[in-house]
PDB file of C-alpha atoms in Angstrom:
ATOM      1  CA  LEU A1178     -26.126 143.262 -45.173  1.00 87.00           C
ATOM      2  CA  GLY A1179     -25.985 146.983 -45.913  1.00 86.00           C
ATOM      3  CA  ALA A1180     -27.410 148.211 -42.604  1.00 90.00           C
ATOM      4  CA  PRO A1181     -24.963 146.334 -40.354  1.00 92.00           C
ATOM      5  CA  TRP A1182     -22.105 147.486 -42.605  1.00 93.00           C
ATOM      6  CA  CYS A1183     -23.219 151.133 -42.292  1.00 93.00           C
ATOM      7  CA  PHE A1184     -23.664 150.786 -38.526  1.00 92.00           C
ATOM      8  CA  ALA A1185     -20.172 149.298 -38.158  1.00 92.00           C
ATOM      9  CA  THR A1186     -18.664 152.059 -40.301  1.00 91.00           C
ATOM     10  CA  VAL A1187     -20.377 154.798 -38.266  1.00 90.00           C
ATOM     11  CA  GLU A1188     -19.156 153.206 -35.030  1.00 89.00           C
ATOM     12  CA  LEU A1189     -15.614 152.940 -36.408  1.00 90.00           C
ATOM     13  CA  MET A1190     -15.585 156.525 -37.684  1.00 88.00           C
ATOM     14  CA  ASN A1191     -16.845 157.801 -34.335  1.00 85.00           C
ATOM     15  CA  ARG A1192     -14.203 155.822 -32.438  1.00 86.00           C
ATOM     16  CA  ILE A1193     -11.206 156.903 -34.529  1.00 86.00           C
ATOM     17  CA  ASN A1194     -12.569 160.487 -34.615  1.00 78.00           C
ATOM     18  CA  VAL A1195     -10.246 161.686 -37.399  1.00 78.00           C
ATOM     19  CA  VAL A1196     -12.943 163.363 -39.491  1.00 78.00           C
ATOM     20  CA  ASP A1197     -15.524 165.867 -38.235  1.00 75.00           C
ATOM     21  CA  ASP A1198     -18.580 164.084 -39.669  1.00 79.00           C
ATOM     22  CA  THR A1199     -21.321 165.255 -37.337  1.00 75.00           C
ATOM     23  CA  LEU A1200     -24.175 163.783 -39.368  1.00 84.00           C
ATOM     24  CA  ASP A1201     -22.325 160.518 -40.131  1.00 88.00           C
ATOM     25  CA  ALA A1202     -22.707 161.235 -43.857  1.00 90.00           C
ATOM     26  CA  PHE A1203     -19.727 159.130 -44.905  1.00 90.00           C
ATOM     27  CA  GLY A1204     -20.502 156.290 -42.511  1.00 88.00           C
ATOM     28  CA  LEU A1205     -24.026 155.994 -43.873  1.00 91.00           C
ATOM     29  CA  HIS A1206     -24.059 157.210 -47.464  1.00 93.00           C
ATOM     30  CA  GLY A1207     -20.425 156.759 -48.478  1.00 93.00           C
ATOM     31  CA  SER A1208     -19.816 153.324 -47.041  1.00 94.00           C
ATOM     32  CA  GLY A1209     -23.386 152.234 -47.804  1.00 95.00           C
ATOM     33  CA  GLY A1210     -22.954 153.135 -51.462  1.00 95.00           C
ATOM     34  CA  ILE A1211     -19.618 151.343 -51.671  1.00 96.00           C
ATOM     35  CA  ALA A1212     -21.047 148.263 -49.959  1.00 95.00           C
ATOM     36  CA  GLY A1213     -24.111 148.282 -52.215  1.00 95.00           C
ATOM     37  CA  ALA A1214     -21.969 148.484 -55.340  1.00 96.00           C
ATOM     38  CA  ILE A1215     -19.752 145.620 -54.250  1.00 96.00           C
ATOM     39  CA  LEU A1216     -22.631 143.460 -53.025  1.00 95.00           C
ATOM     40  CA  THR A1217     -24.350 143.935 -56.377  1.00 96.00           C
ATOM     41  CA  GLY A1218     -21.338 142.300 -58.010  1.00 96.00           C
ATOM     42  CA  ILE A1219     -21.694 139.383 -55.630  1.00 96.00           C
ATOM     43  CA  PHE A1220     -25.467 138.820 -55.571  1.00 96.00           C
ATOM     44  CA  ALA A1221     -26.692 139.973 -59.026  1.00 96.00           C
ATOM     45  CA  VAL A1222     -28.689 137.259 -60.758  1.00 95.00           C
ATOM     46  CA  ASP A1223     -27.305 138.273 -64.178  1.00 94.00           C
ATOM     47  CA  GLY A1224     -23.524 138.068 -63.871  1.00 94.00           C
ATOM     48  CA  GLY A1225     -23.057 138.071 -60.095  1.00 95.00           C
ATOM     49  CA  LEU A1226     -20.362 135.978 -58.463  1.00 96.00           C
ATOM     50  CA  ILE A1227     -22.719 133.665 -56.587  1.00 96.00           C
ATOM     51  CA  TYR A1228     -25.014 132.878 -59.533  1.00 95.00           C
ATOM     52  CA  THR A1229     -22.420 132.656 -62.322  1.00 95.00           C
ATOM     53  CA  GLY A1230     -19.099 132.081 -60.574  1.00 94.00           C
ATOM     54  CA  SER A1231     -17.630 134.937 -62.632  1.00 95.00           C
ATOM     55  CA  PHE A1232     -15.647 137.765 -61.078  1.00 97.00           C
ATOM     56  CA  LEU A1233     -16.263 140.030 -64.089  1.00 97.00           C
ATOM     57  CA  LEU A1234     -19.243 141.954 -62.707  1.00 97.00           C
ATOM     58  CA  LEU A1235     -17.698 142.115 -59.230  1.00 97.00           C
ATOM     59  CA  GLY A1236     -14.528 143.616 -60.717  1.00 97.00           C
ATOM     60  CA  LYS A1237     -16.557 146.185 -62.645  1.00 97.00           C
ATOM     61  CA  GLN A1238     -18.539 147.071 -59.536  1.00 97.00           C
ATOM     62  CA  ILE A1239     -15.369 147.540 -57.477  1.00 98.00           C
ATOM     63  CA  ALA A1240     -13.842 149.690 -60.235  1.00 98.00           C
ATOM     64  CA  GLY A1241     -17.029 151.767 -60.354  1.00 97.00           C
ATOM     65  CA  ALA A1242     -17.047 152.215 -56.582  1.00 97.00           C
ATOM     66  CA  LEU A1243     -13.396 153.313 -56.614  1.00 97.00           C
ATOM     67  CA  ALA A1244     -14.142 155.736 -59.455  1.00 98.00           C
ATOM     68  CA  GLY A1245     -16.978 157.201 -57.372  1.00 96.00           C
ATOM     69  CA  VAL A1246     -14.668 157.600 -54.385  1.00 96.00           C
ATOM     70  CA  ALA A1247     -12.035 159.313 -56.556  1.00 97.00           C
ATOM     71  CA  PHE A1248     -14.609 161.607 -58.187  1.00 97.00           C
ATOM     72  CA  SER A1249     -16.045 162.583 -54.797  1.00 95.00           C
ATOM     73  CA  ALA A1250     -12.603 163.197 -53.292  1.00 95.00           C
ATOM     74  CA  VAL A1251     -11.466 165.422 -56.172  1.00 98.00           C
ATOM     75  CA  GLY A1252     -14.784 167.285 -56.298  1.00 98.00           C
ATOM     76  CA  THR A1253     -14.765 167.846 -52.542  1.00 94.00           C
ATOM     77  CA  ALA A1254     -11.152 169.058 -52.628  1.00 96.00           C
ATOM     78  CA  ILE A1255     -12.019 171.603 -55.335  1.00 97.00           C
ATOM     79  CA  ILE A1256     -15.100 172.853 -53.472  1.00 96.00           C
ATOM     80  CA  VAL A1257     -13.300 173.102 -50.113  1.00 94.00           C
ATOM     81  CA  GLY A1258     -10.344 174.841 -51.768  1.00 95.00           C
ATOM     82  CA  ALA A1259     -12.648 177.436 -53.324  1.00 96.00           C
ATOM     83  CA  MET A1260     -14.468 177.925 -50.023  1.00 95.00           C
ATOM     84  CA  LYS A1261     -11.167 178.456 -48.181  1.00 94.00           C
ATOM     85  CA  LEU A1262     -10.369 181.294 -50.576  1.00 95.00           C
ATOM     86  CA  LEU A1263     -13.723 182.985 -49.993  1.00 95.00           C
ATOM     87  CA  LEU A1264     -14.621 182.407 -46.337  1.00 92.00           C
ATOM     88  CA  LYS A1265     -13.701 180.764 -43.066  1.00 88.00           C
ATOM     89  CA  LEU A1266     -14.531 177.080 -42.762  1.00 84.00           C
ATOM     90  CA  ARG A1267     -14.581 176.900 -38.946  1.00 82.00           C
ATOM     91  CA  ILE A1268     -16.557 178.867 -36.428  1.00 81.00           C
ATOM     92  CA  PRO A1269     -14.778 180.444 -33.431  1.00 83.00           C
ATOM     93  CA  GLU A1270     -14.026 177.932 -30.670  1.00 82.00           C
ATOM     94  CA  GLU A1271     -16.241 179.643 -28.075  1.00 79.00           C
ATOM     95  CA  GLN A1272     -19.235 179.303 -30.415  1.00 77.00           C
ATOM     96  CA  GLU A1273     -18.386 175.656 -31.093  1.00 74.00           C
ATOM     97  CA  VAL A1274     -18.131 174.850 -27.389  1.00 74.00           C
ATOM     98  CA  GLY A1275     -21.382 176.646 -26.569  1.00 70.00           C
ATOM     99  CA  GLY A1276     -23.157 175.248 -29.596  1.00 71.00           C
ATOM    100  CA  ILE A1277     -23.648 177.084 -32.867  1.00 74.00           C
ATOM    101  CA  ASP A1278     -27.423 176.621 -32.711  1.00 73.00           C
ATOM    102  CA  GLN A1279     -27.519 178.402 -29.375  1.00 73.00           C
ATOM    103  CA  HIS A1280     -25.335 181.234 -30.675  1.00 72.00           C
ATOM    104  CA  THR A1281     -27.119 181.710 -34.000  1.00 76.00           C
ATOM    105  CA  HIS A1282     -30.755 180.893 -33.189  1.00 74.00           C
ATOM    106  CA  GLY A1283     -30.938 181.209 -29.417  1.00 74.00           C
ATOM    107  CA  GLU A1284     -31.965 177.580 -28.999  1.00 73.00           C
ATOM    108  CA  SER A1285     -30.268 174.212 -28.823  1.00 67.00           C
ATOM    109  CA  TYR A1286     -30.705 171.369 -31.286  1.00 60.00           C
ATOM    110  CA  HIS A1287     -29.476 168.732 -28.858  1.00 56.00           C
ATOM    111  CA  SER A1288     -31.517 167.096 -26.153  1.00 51.00           C
ATOM    112  CA  PRO A1289     -31.397 168.981 -22.834  1.00 52.00           C
ATOM    113  CA  ILE A1290     -30.874 165.634 -21.088  1.00 51.00           C
ATOM    114  CA  LYS A1291     -27.779 164.627 -23.017  1.00 49.00           C
ATOM    115  CA  LYS A1292     -24.713 166.794 -22.509  1.00 53.00           C
ATOM    116  CA  TYR A1293     -22.383 167.081 -25.502  1.00 49.00           C
ATOM    117  CA  PRO A1294     -18.729 168.031 -25.003  1.00 56.00           C
ATOM    118  CA  ALA A1295     -16.828 170.409 -27.265  1.00 54.00           C
ATOM    119  CA  GLY A1296     -16.728 168.813 -30.682  1.00 53.00           C
ATOM    120  CA  GLY A1297     -20.300 167.549 -30.447  1.00 52.00           C
ATOM    121  CA  ARG A1298     -19.686 163.837 -29.809  1.00 53.00           C
ATOM    122  CA  MET A1299     -20.895 162.228 -26.618  1.00 53.00           C
ATOM    123  CA  THR A1300     -18.469 159.815 -24.998  1.00 53.00           C
ATOM    124  CA  GLU A1301     -19.598 156.340 -23.927  1.00 51.00           C
ATOM    125  CA  SER A1302     -19.458 157.217 -20.234  1.00 52.00           C
ATOM    126  CA  GLU A1303     -21.541 160.343 -20.842  1.00 50.00           C
ATOM    127  CA  SER A1304     -24.026 158.303 -22.854  1.00 48.00           C
ATOM    128  CA  GLU A1305     -24.410 155.786 -20.029  1.00 51.00           C
ATOM    129  CA  GLU A1306     -24.939 158.613 -17.505  1.00 52.00           C
ATOM    130  CA  SER A1307     -27.631 160.276 -19.649  1.00 47.00           C
ATOM    131  CA  ASP A1308     -29.331 156.918 -20.294  1.00 50.00           C
ATOM    132  CA  ALA A1309     -29.582 156.428 -16.535  1.00 49.00           C
ATOM    133  CA  VAL A1310     -31.368 159.800 -16.267  1.00 47.00           C
ATOM    134  CA  CYS A1311     -33.930 158.863 -18.949  1.00 46.00           C
TER     135      CYS A1311
END
């Protein structure tokens, strides 16, 4: 159940494109952790909803997941705030468009077959074109 949930979250995050999450860290680790916590409250043999009919463990698991989300959000806000005071968080646009790996290391991380637009995400039509080349 966890893998399809993570896949669906990554697909959703990539489609709405509100957050710059190049490595899909939230879609995989964030949503996977939340799903795992909640599913534990449902499927646990000792106290889970299915085996005991009690919502107690499920409620605790949901509360724990929400506490983890809150802790991560506050911690991230503090870290990003401190970083903003000390350095720039974004690279110049011309380096982003050309690829930071190319600029910094003189080589590209991405496949030479697949062409990535500015922002690093390949669109569906570009993906279909590059798949035809492979």
